């Protein structure tokens, strides 16, 4: 599976405010690029922290891109994936609407009532891992369902874990023209952080847009 992480951060590296309020860091050009990345992916993934903070839809907006997916024999929308160890995704979350298929990766200790409730809400629930979702096993399970290209939008906890597990192939970051600040505001990669053997990145693209800059790396 090919995994692309894409996110937008402020000039000081924050994904949102300390209150985790949704905030537009990207401008129109970058949001359109993100729509194109979604359309080129088999699935779009976030952590449940992002679902609880932003209630995103994770769908493709542009009708031409939806039509092009159909033309390539794909479903009109990429699938959605949420890493959700304790099955906290609200049944009325937008990721569970009828617009696209949704996979919830939950921990194996998740109570069966919670799994059944999400199953009734339309999700395909995959249980893997104990305290947290076992991401290598979860991504293998997705690959066996035909997901070969996965786009990950965040947040910082999930992005760190994917790097920690050596699962990221590409990283794209839009750096917006603002400072958010706050020691408790989420950053691009949170988790415990690395102490040694930091993932190596090879810069493959730099582009000015929306008053900021898009940086693209391959992960060595
Ligand atoms: N500016 C941007 O491009 C984006 C910003 N965001 C922001 O990020 C914030 C949410 O980020 P976070 O709080 O870091 O939450 P997150 O979205 O990374 O979700 C973390 C949660 O995922 C679950 N999870 C399951 N298995 C996991 C594993 N193996 N590793 C890590 N997490 C696992 C856990 O319940 C964990 O608490 C929000 O404020 C949102 O607005 C989110 C996406 C994009
Ligand atoms: N690329 C990008 N730029 C920003 O400025 C952002 N605030 C985000 N946030 C993420 O975008 C997603 C919203 O999804 P929908 O538009 O509702 O489909 C979600 O993943 C946000 O956390 N991204």
PDB file of N, CA and C in Angstrom, residues 22-99:
ATOM      1  N   UNK A  22     -11.849  23.733  14.540  1.00  0.00           N
ATOM      2  CA  UNK A  22     -11.480  23.708  13.118  1.00  0.00           C
ATOM      3  C   UNK A  22     -11.027  25.100  12.679  1.00  0.00           C
ATOM      4  N   UNK A  23      -9.972  25.155  11.896  1.00  0.00           N
ATOM      5  CA  UNK A  23      -9.438  26.452  11.468  1.00  0.00           C
ATOM      6  C   UNK A  23      -8.901  26.306  10.052  1.00  0.00           C
ATOM      7  N   UNK A  24      -9.207  27.292   9.198  1.00  0.00           N
ATOM      8  CA  UNK A  24      -8.718  27.233   7.814  1.00  0.00           C
ATOM      9  C   UNK A  24      -7.298  27.785   7.777  1.00  0.00           C
ATOM     10  N   UNK A  25      -6.342  26.891   7.576  1.00  0.00           N
ATOM     11  CA  UNK A  25      -4.942  27.291   7.388  1.00  0.00           C
ATOM     12  C   UNK A  25      -4.682  27.398   5.883  1.00  0.00           C
ATOM     13  N   UNK A  26      -5.250  26.450   5.117  1.00  0.00           N
ATOM     14  CA  UNK A  26      -5.131  26.472   3.654  1.00  0.00           C
ATOM     15  C   UNK A  26      -6.031  27.553   3.073  1.00  0.00           C
ATOM     16  N   UNK A  27      -5.675  28.010   1.863  1.00  0.00           N
ATOM     17  CA  UNK A  27      -6.567  28.843   1.072  1.00  0.00           C
ATOM     18  C   UNK A  27      -7.208  27.989  -0.019  1.00  0.00           C
ATOM     19  N   UNK A  28      -7.947  28.653  -0.918  1.00  0.00           N
ATOM     20  CA  UNK A  28      -8.715  27.941  -1.946  1.00  0.00           C
ATOM     21  C   UNK A  28      -7.862  27.032  -2.828  1.00  0.00           C
ATOM     22  N   UNK A  29      -6.671  27.483  -3.204  1.00  0.00           N
ATOM     23  CA  UNK A  29      -5.830  26.671  -4.100  1.00  0.00           C
ATOM     24  C   UNK A  29      -5.426  25.372  -3.406  1.00  0.00           C
ATOM     25  N   UNK A  30      -5.050  25.484  -2.140  1.00  0.00           N
ATOM     26  CA  UNK A  30      -4.610  24.275  -1.441  1.00  0.00           C
ATOM     27  C   UNK A  30      -5.798  23.343  -1.178  1.00  0.00           C
ATOM     28  N   UNK A  31      -6.949  23.897  -0.794  1.00  0.00           N
ATOM     29  CA  UNK A  31      -8.112  23.020  -0.570  1.00  0.00           C
ATOM     30  C   UNK A  31      -8.483  22.281  -1.862  1.00  0.00           C
ATOM     31  N   UNK A  32      -8.329  22.971  -3.006  1.00  0.00           N
ATOM     32  CA  UNK A  32      -8.618  22.302  -4.285  1.00  0.00           C
ATOM     33  C   UNK A  32      -7.599  21.186  -4.553  1.00  0.00           C
ATOM     34  N   UNK A  33      -6.331  21.437  -4.234  1.00  0.00           N
ATOM     35  CA  UNK A  33      -5.299  20.396  -4.390  1.00  0.00           C
ATOM     36  C   UNK A  33      -5.631  19.191  -3.498  1.00  0.00           C
ATOM     37  N   UNK A  34      -6.103  19.470  -2.277  1.00  0.00           N
ATOM     38  CA  UNK A  34      -6.465  18.383  -1.352  1.00  0.00           C
ATOM     39  C   UNK A  34      -7.623  17.572  -1.936  1.00  0.00           C
ATOM     40  N   UNK A  35      -8.584  18.271  -2.552  1.00  0.00           N
ATOM     41  CA  UNK A  35      -9.719  17.569  -3.185  1.00  0.00           C
ATOM     42  C   UNK A  35      -9.200  16.610  -4.275  1.00  0.00           C
ATOM     43  N   UNK A  36      -8.199  17.085  -5.040  1.00  0.00           N
ATOM     44  CA  UNK A  36      -7.609  16.241  -6.087  1.00  0.00           C
ATOM     45  C   UNK A  36      -6.873  15.041  -5.508  1.00  0.00           C
ATOM     46  N   UNK A  37      -6.167  15.266  -4.401  1.00  0.00           N
ATOM     47  CA  UNK A  37      -5.459  14.147  -3.745  1.00  0.00           C
ATOM     48  C   UNK A  37      -6.461  13.094  -3.261  1.00  0.00           C
ATOM     49  N   UNK A  38      -7.572  13.576  -2.675  1.00  0.00           N
ATOM     50  CA  UNK A  38      -8.616  12.627  -2.242  1.00  0.00           C
ATOM     51  C   UNK A  38      -9.109  11.812  -3.425  1.00  0.00           C
ATOM     52  N   UNK A  39      -9.359  12.521  -4.547  1.00  0.00           N
ATOM     53  CA  UNK A  39      -9.909  11.834  -5.730  1.00  0.00           C
ATOM     54  C   UNK A  39      -8.938  10.794  -6.274  1.00  0.00           C
ATOM     55  N   UNK A  40      -7.641  11.000  -6.066  1.00  0.00           N
ATOM     56  CA  UNK A  40      -6.636  10.049  -6.562  1.00  0.00           C
ATOM     57  C   UNK A  40      -6.391   8.898  -5.589  1.00  0.00           C
ATOM     58  N   UNK A  41      -7.085   8.896  -4.456  1.00  0.00           N
ATOM     59  CA  UNK A  41      -6.839   7.895  -3.407  1.00  0.00           C
ATOM     60  C   UNK A  41      -7.968   6.873  -3.371  1.00  0.00           C
ATOM     61  N   UNK A  42      -7.637   5.671  -2.882  1.00  0.00           N
ATOM     62  CA  UNK A  42      -8.685   4.666  -2.666  1.00  0.00           C
ATOM     63  C   UNK A  42      -9.404   4.913  -1.344  1.00  0.00           C
ATOM     64  N   UNK A  43      -8.717   5.557  -0.398  1.00  0.00           N
ATOM     65  CA  UNK A  43      -9.345   5.854   0.893  1.00  0.00           C
ATOM     66  C   UNK A  43      -8.657   7.049   1.533  1.00  0.00           C
ATOM     67  N   UNK A  44      -9.418   7.741   2.382  1.00  0.00           N
ATOM     68  CA  UNK A  44      -8.917   8.907   3.118  1.00  0.00           C
ATOM     69  C   UNK A  44      -9.066   8.605   4.611  1.00  0.00           C
ATOM     70  N   UNK A  45      -7.975   8.761   5.352  1.00  0.00           N
ATOM     71  CA  UNK A  45      -7.951   8.342   6.764  1.00  0.00           C
ATOM     72  C   UNK A  45      -7.714   9.507   7.711  1.00  0.00           C
ATOM     73  N   UNK A  46      -8.364   9.466   8.870  1.00  0.00           N
ATOM     74  CA  UNK A  46      -8.063  10.386   9.977  1.00  0.00           C
ATOM     75  C   UNK A  46      -8.116   9.595  11.282  1.00  0.00           C
ATOM     76  N   UNK A  47      -7.615  10.218  12.361  1.00  0.00           N
ATOM     77  CA  UNK A  47      -7.799   9.672  13.703  1.00  0.00           C
ATOM     78  C   UNK A  47      -9.118  10.156  14.264  1.00  0.00           C
ATOM     79  N   UNK A  48      -9.596   9.471  15.297  1.00  0.00           N
ATOM     80  CA  UNK A  48     -10.890   9.856  15.860  1.00  0.00           C
ATOM     81  C   UNK A  48     -10.820  11.242  16.511  1.00  0.00           C
ATOM     82  N   UNK A  49      -9.611  11.683  16.918  1.00  0.00           N
ATOM     83  CA  UNK A  49      -9.488  13.032  17.460  1.00  0.00           C
ATOM     84  C   UNK A  49      -9.937  14.068  16.441  1.00  0.00           C
ATOM     85  N   UNK A  50      -9.636  13.807  15.185  1.00  0.00           N
ATOM     86  CA  UNK A  50     -10.043  14.726  14.110  1.00  0.00           C
ATOM     87  C   UNK A  50     -11.554  14.644  13.876  1.00  0.00           C
ATOM     88  N   UNK A  51     -12.105  13.442  13.948  1.00  0.00           N
ATOM     89  CA  UNK A  51     -13.567  13.303  13.792  1.00  0.00           C
ATOM     90  C   UNK A  51     -14.274  14.087  14.899  1.00  0.00           C
ATOM     91  N   UNK A  52     -13.782  13.947  16.143  1.00  0.00           N
ATOM     92  CA  UNK A  52     -14.452  14.613  17.266  1.00  0.00           C
ATOM     93  C   UNK A  52     -14.269  16.130  17.196  1.00  0.00           C
ATOM     94  N   UNK A  53     -13.115  16.584  16.684  1.00  0.00           N
ATOM     95  CA  UNK A  53     -12.855  18.029  16.635  1.00  0.00           C
ATOM     96  C   UNK A  53     -13.520  18.697  15.438  1.00  0.00           C
ATOM     97  N   UNK A  54     -13.442  18.044  14.265  1.00  0.00           N
ATOM     98  CA  UNK A  54     -13.806  18.722  13.009  1.00  0.00           C
ATOM     99  C   UNK A  54     -15.072  18.181  12.357  1.00  0.00           C
ATOM    100  N   UNK A  55     -15.475  16.972  12.709  1.00  0.00           N
ATOM    101  CA  UNK A  55     -16.580  16.295  12.025  1.00  0.00           C
ATOM    102  C   UNK A  55     -16.439  16.420  10.493  1.00  0.00           C
ATOM    103  N   UNK A  56     -15.294  15.964   9.931  1.00  0.00           N
ATOM    104  CA  UNK A  56     -15.077  16.121   8.477  1.00  0.00           C
ATOM    105  C   UNK A  56     -15.909  15.136   7.666  1.00  0.00           C
ATOM    106  N   UNK A  57     -16.122  15.475   6.396  1.00  0.00           N
ATOM    107  CA  UNK A  57     -16.837  14.539   5.509  1.00  0.00           C
ATOM    108  C   UNK A  57     -15.846  13.618   4.797  1.00  0.00           C
ATOM    109  N   UNK A  58     -14.659  14.130   4.491  1.00  0.00           N
ATOM    110  CA  UNK A  58     -13.588  13.389   3.802  1.00  0.00           C
ATOM    111  C   UNK A  58     -13.982  12.960   2.397  1.00  0.00           C
ATOM    112  N   UNK A  59     -14.916  13.661   1.784  1.00  0.00           N
ATOM    113  CA  UNK A  59     -15.355  13.306   0.432  1.00  0.00           C
ATOM    114  C   UNK A  59     -14.755  14.254  -0.608  1.00  0.00           C
ATOM    115  N   UNK A  60     -14.826  13.825  -1.869  1.00  0.00           N
ATOM    116  CA  UNK A  60     -14.403  14.653  -3.007  1.00  0.00           C
ATOM    117  C   UNK A  60     -15.563  15.587  -3.362  1.00  0.00           C
ATOM    118  N   UNK A  61     -15.253  16.871  -3.551  1.00  0.00           N
ATOM    119  CA  UNK A  61     -16.309  17.853  -3.862  1.00  0.00           C
ATOM    120  C   UNK A  61     -16.519  18.035  -5.361  1.00  0.00           C
ATOM    121  N   UNK A  62     -15.421  18.056  -6.124  1.00  0.00           N
ATOM    122  CA  UNK A  62     -15.486  18.444  -7.538  1.00  0.00           C
ATOM    123  C   UNK A  62     -16.211  17.374  -8.368  1.00  0.00           C
ATOM    124  N   UNK A  63     -17.371  17.722  -8.995  1.00  0.00           N
ATOM    125  CA  UNK A  63     -18.119  16.725  -9.768  1.00  0.00           C
ATOM    126  C   UNK A  63     -17.313  16.119 -10.908  1.00  0.00           C
ATOM    127  N   UNK A  64     -16.395  16.894 -11.522  1.00  0.00           N
ATOM    128  CA  UNK A  64     -15.563  16.337 -12.611  1.00  0.00           C
ATOM    129  C   UNK A  64     -14.635  15.245 -12.078  1.00  0.00           C
ATOM    130  N   UNK A  65     -14.105  15.475 -10.887  1.00  0.00           N
ATOM    131  CA  UNK A  65     -13.213  14.449 -10.302  1.00  0.00           C
ATOM    132  C   UNK A  65     -14.022  13.198  -9.937  1.00  0.00           C
ATOM    133  N   UNK A  66     -15.248  13.383  -9.461  1.00  0.00           N
ATOM    134  CA  UNK A  66     -16.100  12.234  -9.127  1.00  0.00           C
ATOM    135  C   UNK A  66     -16.391  11.447 -10.409  1.00  0.00           C
ATOM    136  N   UNK A  67     -16.711  12.177 -11.487  1.00  0.00           N
ATOM    137  CA  UNK A  67     -16.995  11.515 -12.772  1.00  0.00           C
ATOM    138  C   UNK A  67     -15.769  10.779 -13.282  1.00  0.00           C
ATOM    139  N   UNK A  68     -14.589  11.399 -13.120  1.00  0.00           N
ATOM    140  CA  UNK A  68     -13.348  10.750 -13.598  1.00  0.00           C
ATOM    141  C   UNK A  68     -13.092   9.464 -12.831  1.00  0.00           C
ATOM    142  N   UNK A  69     -13.389   9.457 -11.537  1.00  0.00           N
ATOM    143  CA  UNK A  69     -13.220   8.208 -10.766  1.00  0.00           C
ATOM    144  C   UNK A  69     -14.118   7.125 -11.356  1.00  0.00           C
ATOM    145  N   UNK A  70     -15.390   7.519 -11.621  1.00  0.00           N
ATOM    146  CA  UNK A  70     -16.330   6.541 -12.215  1.00  0.00           C
ATOM    147  C   UNK A  70     -15.756   6.012 -13.527  1.00  0.00           C
ATOM    148  N   UNK A  71     -15.196   6.933 -14.341  1.00  0.00           N
ATOM    149  CA  UNK A  71     -14.624   6.565 -15.643  1.00  0.00           C
ATOM    150  C   UNK A  71     -13.480   5.565 -15.499  1.00  0.00           C
ATOM    151  N   UNK A  72     -12.790   5.631 -14.368  1.00  0.00           N
ATOM    152  CA  UNK A  72     -11.693   4.681 -14.132  1.00  0.00           C
ATOM    153  C   UNK A  72     -12.211   3.400 -13.473  1.00  0.00           C
ATOM    154  N   UNK A  73     -13.535   3.250 -13.388  1.00  0.00           N
ATOM    155  CA  UNK A  73     -14.135   2.042 -12.821  1.00  0.00           C
ATOM    156  C   UNK A  73     -14.096   1.993 -11.306  1.00  0.00           C
ATOM    157  N   UNK A  74     -13.882   3.158 -10.686  1.00  0.00           N
ATOM    158  CA  UNK A  74     -13.842   3.202  -9.215  1.00  0.00           C
ATOM    159  C   UNK A  74     -15.181   3.676  -8.674  1.00  0.00           C
ATOM    160  N   UNK A  75     -15.400   3.507  -7.378  1.00  0.00           N
ATOM    161  CA  UNK A  75     -16.608   4.069  -6.776  1.00  0.00           C
ATOM    162  C   UNK A  75     -16.464   5.593  -6.814  1.00  0.00           C
ATOM    163  N   UNK A  76     -17.613   6.309  -6.850  1.00  0.00           N
ATOM    164  CA  UNK A  76     -17.527   7.769  -7.021  1.00  0.00           C
ATOM    165  C   UNK A  76     -16.719   8.467  -5.927  1.00  0.00           C
ATOM    166  N   UNK A  77     -16.744   7.938  -4.736  1.00  0.00           N
ATOM    167  CA  UNK A  77     -16.011   8.543  -3.629  1.00  0.00           C
ATOM    168  C   UNK A  77     -15.002   7.538  -3.070  1.00  0.00           C
ATOM    169  N   UNK A  78     -13.820   8.038  -2.640  1.00  0.00           N
ATOM    170  CA  UNK A  78     -12.900   7.144  -1.930  1.00  0.00           C
ATOM    171  C   UNK A  78     -13.538   6.699  -0.614  1.00  0.00           C
ATOM    172  N   UNK A  79     -13.116   5.539  -0.126  1.00  0.00           N
ATOM    173  CA  UNK A  79     -13.595   5.098   1.185  1.00  0.00           C
ATOM    174  C   UNK A  79     -13.024   6.021   2.268  1.00  0.00           C
ATOM    175  N   UNK A  80     -13.638   5.962   3.445  1.00  0.00           N
ATOM    176  CA  UNK A  80     -13.125   6.741   4.583  1.00  0.00           C
ATOM    177  C   UNK A  80     -12.666   5.762   5.655  1.00  0.00           C
ATOM    178  N   UNK A  81     -11.605   6.120   6.356  1.00  0.00           N
ATOM    179  CA  UNK A  81     -11.058   5.242   7.394  1.00  0.00           C
ATOM    180  C   UNK A  81     -10.822   6.085   8.648  1.00  0.00           C
ATOM    181  N   UNK A  82     -11.272   5.580   9.801  1.00  0.00           N
ATOM    182  CA  UNK A  82     -11.010   6.263  11.072  1.00  0.00           C
ATOM    183  C   UNK A  82     -10.283   5.301  12.010  1.00  0.00           C
ATOM    184  N   UNK A  83      -9.133   5.735  12.534  1.00  0.00           N
ATOM    185  CA  UNK A  83      -8.452   4.977  13.599  1.00  0.00           C
ATOM    186  C   UNK A  83      -9.107   5.380  14.914  1.00  0.00           C
ATOM    187  N   UNK A  84      -9.763   4.442  15.546  1.00  0.00           N
ATOM    188  CA  UNK A  84     -10.660   4.780  16.652  1.00  0.00           C
ATOM    189  C   UNK A  84     -10.610   3.671  17.702  1.00  0.00           C
ATOM    190  N   UNK A  85      -9.523   3.628  18.483  1.00  0.00           N
ATOM    191  CA  UNK A  85      -9.263   2.502  19.399  1.00  0.00           C
ATOM    192  C   UNK A  85     -10.469   2.127  20.250  1.00  0.00           C
ATOM    193  N   UNK A  86     -11.164   3.147  20.794  1.00  0.00           N
ATOM    194  CA  UNK A  86     -12.262   2.860  21.726  1.00  0.00           C
ATOM    195  C   UNK A  86     -13.646   3.111  21.118  1.00  0.00           C
ATOM    196  N   UNK A  87     -13.714   3.128  19.812  1.00  0.00           N
ATOM    197  CA  UNK A  87     -14.996   3.293  19.100  1.00  0.00           C
ATOM    198  C   UNK A  87     -15.761   4.514  19.602  1.00  0.00           C
ATOM    199  N   UNK A  88     -15.085   5.678  19.554  1.00  0.00           N
ATOM    200  CA  UNK A  88     -15.726   6.918  20.029  1.00  0.00           C
ATOM    201  C   UNK A  88     -16.392   7.703  18.911  1.00  0.00           C
ATOM    202  N   UNK A  89     -16.321   7.210  17.672  1.00  0.00           N
ATOM    203  CA  UNK A  89     -16.958   7.949  16.565  1.00  0.00           C
ATOM    204  C   UNK A  89     -18.461   8.046  16.813  1.00  0.00           C
ATOM    205  N   UNK A  90     -19.022   9.260  16.864  1.00  0.00           N
ATOM    206  CA  UNK A  90     -20.468   9.368  17.090  1.00  0.00           C
ATOM    207  C   UNK A  90     -21.239   8.778  15.906  1.00  0.00           C
ATOM    208  N   UNK A  91     -22.313   8.012  16.171  1.00  0.00           N
ATOM    209  CA  UNK A  91     -23.064   7.404  15.062  1.00  0.00           C
ATOM    210  C   UNK A  91     -23.607   8.429  14.064  1.00  0.00           C
ATOM    211  N   UNK A  92     -23.757   9.699  14.489  1.00  0.00           N
ATOM    212  CA  UNK A  92     -24.246  10.710  13.544  1.00  0.00           C
ATOM    213  C   UNK A  92     -23.094  11.540  12.942  1.00  0.00           C
ATOM    214  N   UNK A  93     -21.861  11.046  13.077  1.00  0.00           N
ATOM    215  CA  UNK A  93     -20.722  11.770  12.471  1.00  0.00           C
ATOM    216  C   UNK A  93     -20.863  11.770  10.954  1.00  0.00           C
ATOM    217  N   UNK A  94     -20.327  12.839  10.326  1.00  0.00           N
ATOM    218  CA  UNK A  94     -20.452  12.927   8.854  1.00  0.00           C
ATOM    219  C   UNK A  94     -19.708  11.794   8.151  1.00  0.00           C
ATOM    220  N   UNK A  95     -18.658  11.252   8.767  1.00  0.00           N
ATOM    221  CA  UNK A  95     -17.950  10.146   8.093  1.00  0.00           C
ATOM    222  C   UNK A  95     -18.808   8.888   8.006  1.00  0.00           C
ATOM    223  N   UNK A  96     -19.942   8.873   8.719  1.00  0.00           N
ATOM    224  CA  UNK A  96     -20.828   7.702   8.647  1.00  0.00           C
ATOM    225  C   UNK A  96     -22.068   7.969   7.794  1.00  0.00           C
ATOM    226  N   UNK A  97     -22.058   9.077   7.043  1.00  0.00           N
ATOM    227  CA  UNK A  97     -23.216   9.309   6.171  1.00  0.00           C
ATOM    228  C   UNK A  97     -23.125   8.376   4.946  1.00  0.00           C
ATOM    229  N   UNK A  98     -24.083   8.487   4.038  1.00  0.00           N
ATOM    230  CA  UNK A  98     -24.161   7.532   2.920  1.00  0.00           C
ATOM    231  C   UNK A  98     -23.282   7.892   1.725  1.00  0.00           C
ATOM    232  N   UNK A  99     -22.490   8.959   1.860  1.00  0.00           N
ATOM    233  CA  UNK A  99     -21.718   9.442   0.704  1.00  0.00           C
ATOM    234  C   UNK A  99     -20.634   8.467   0.261  1.00  0.00           C
TER     235      UNK A  99
END
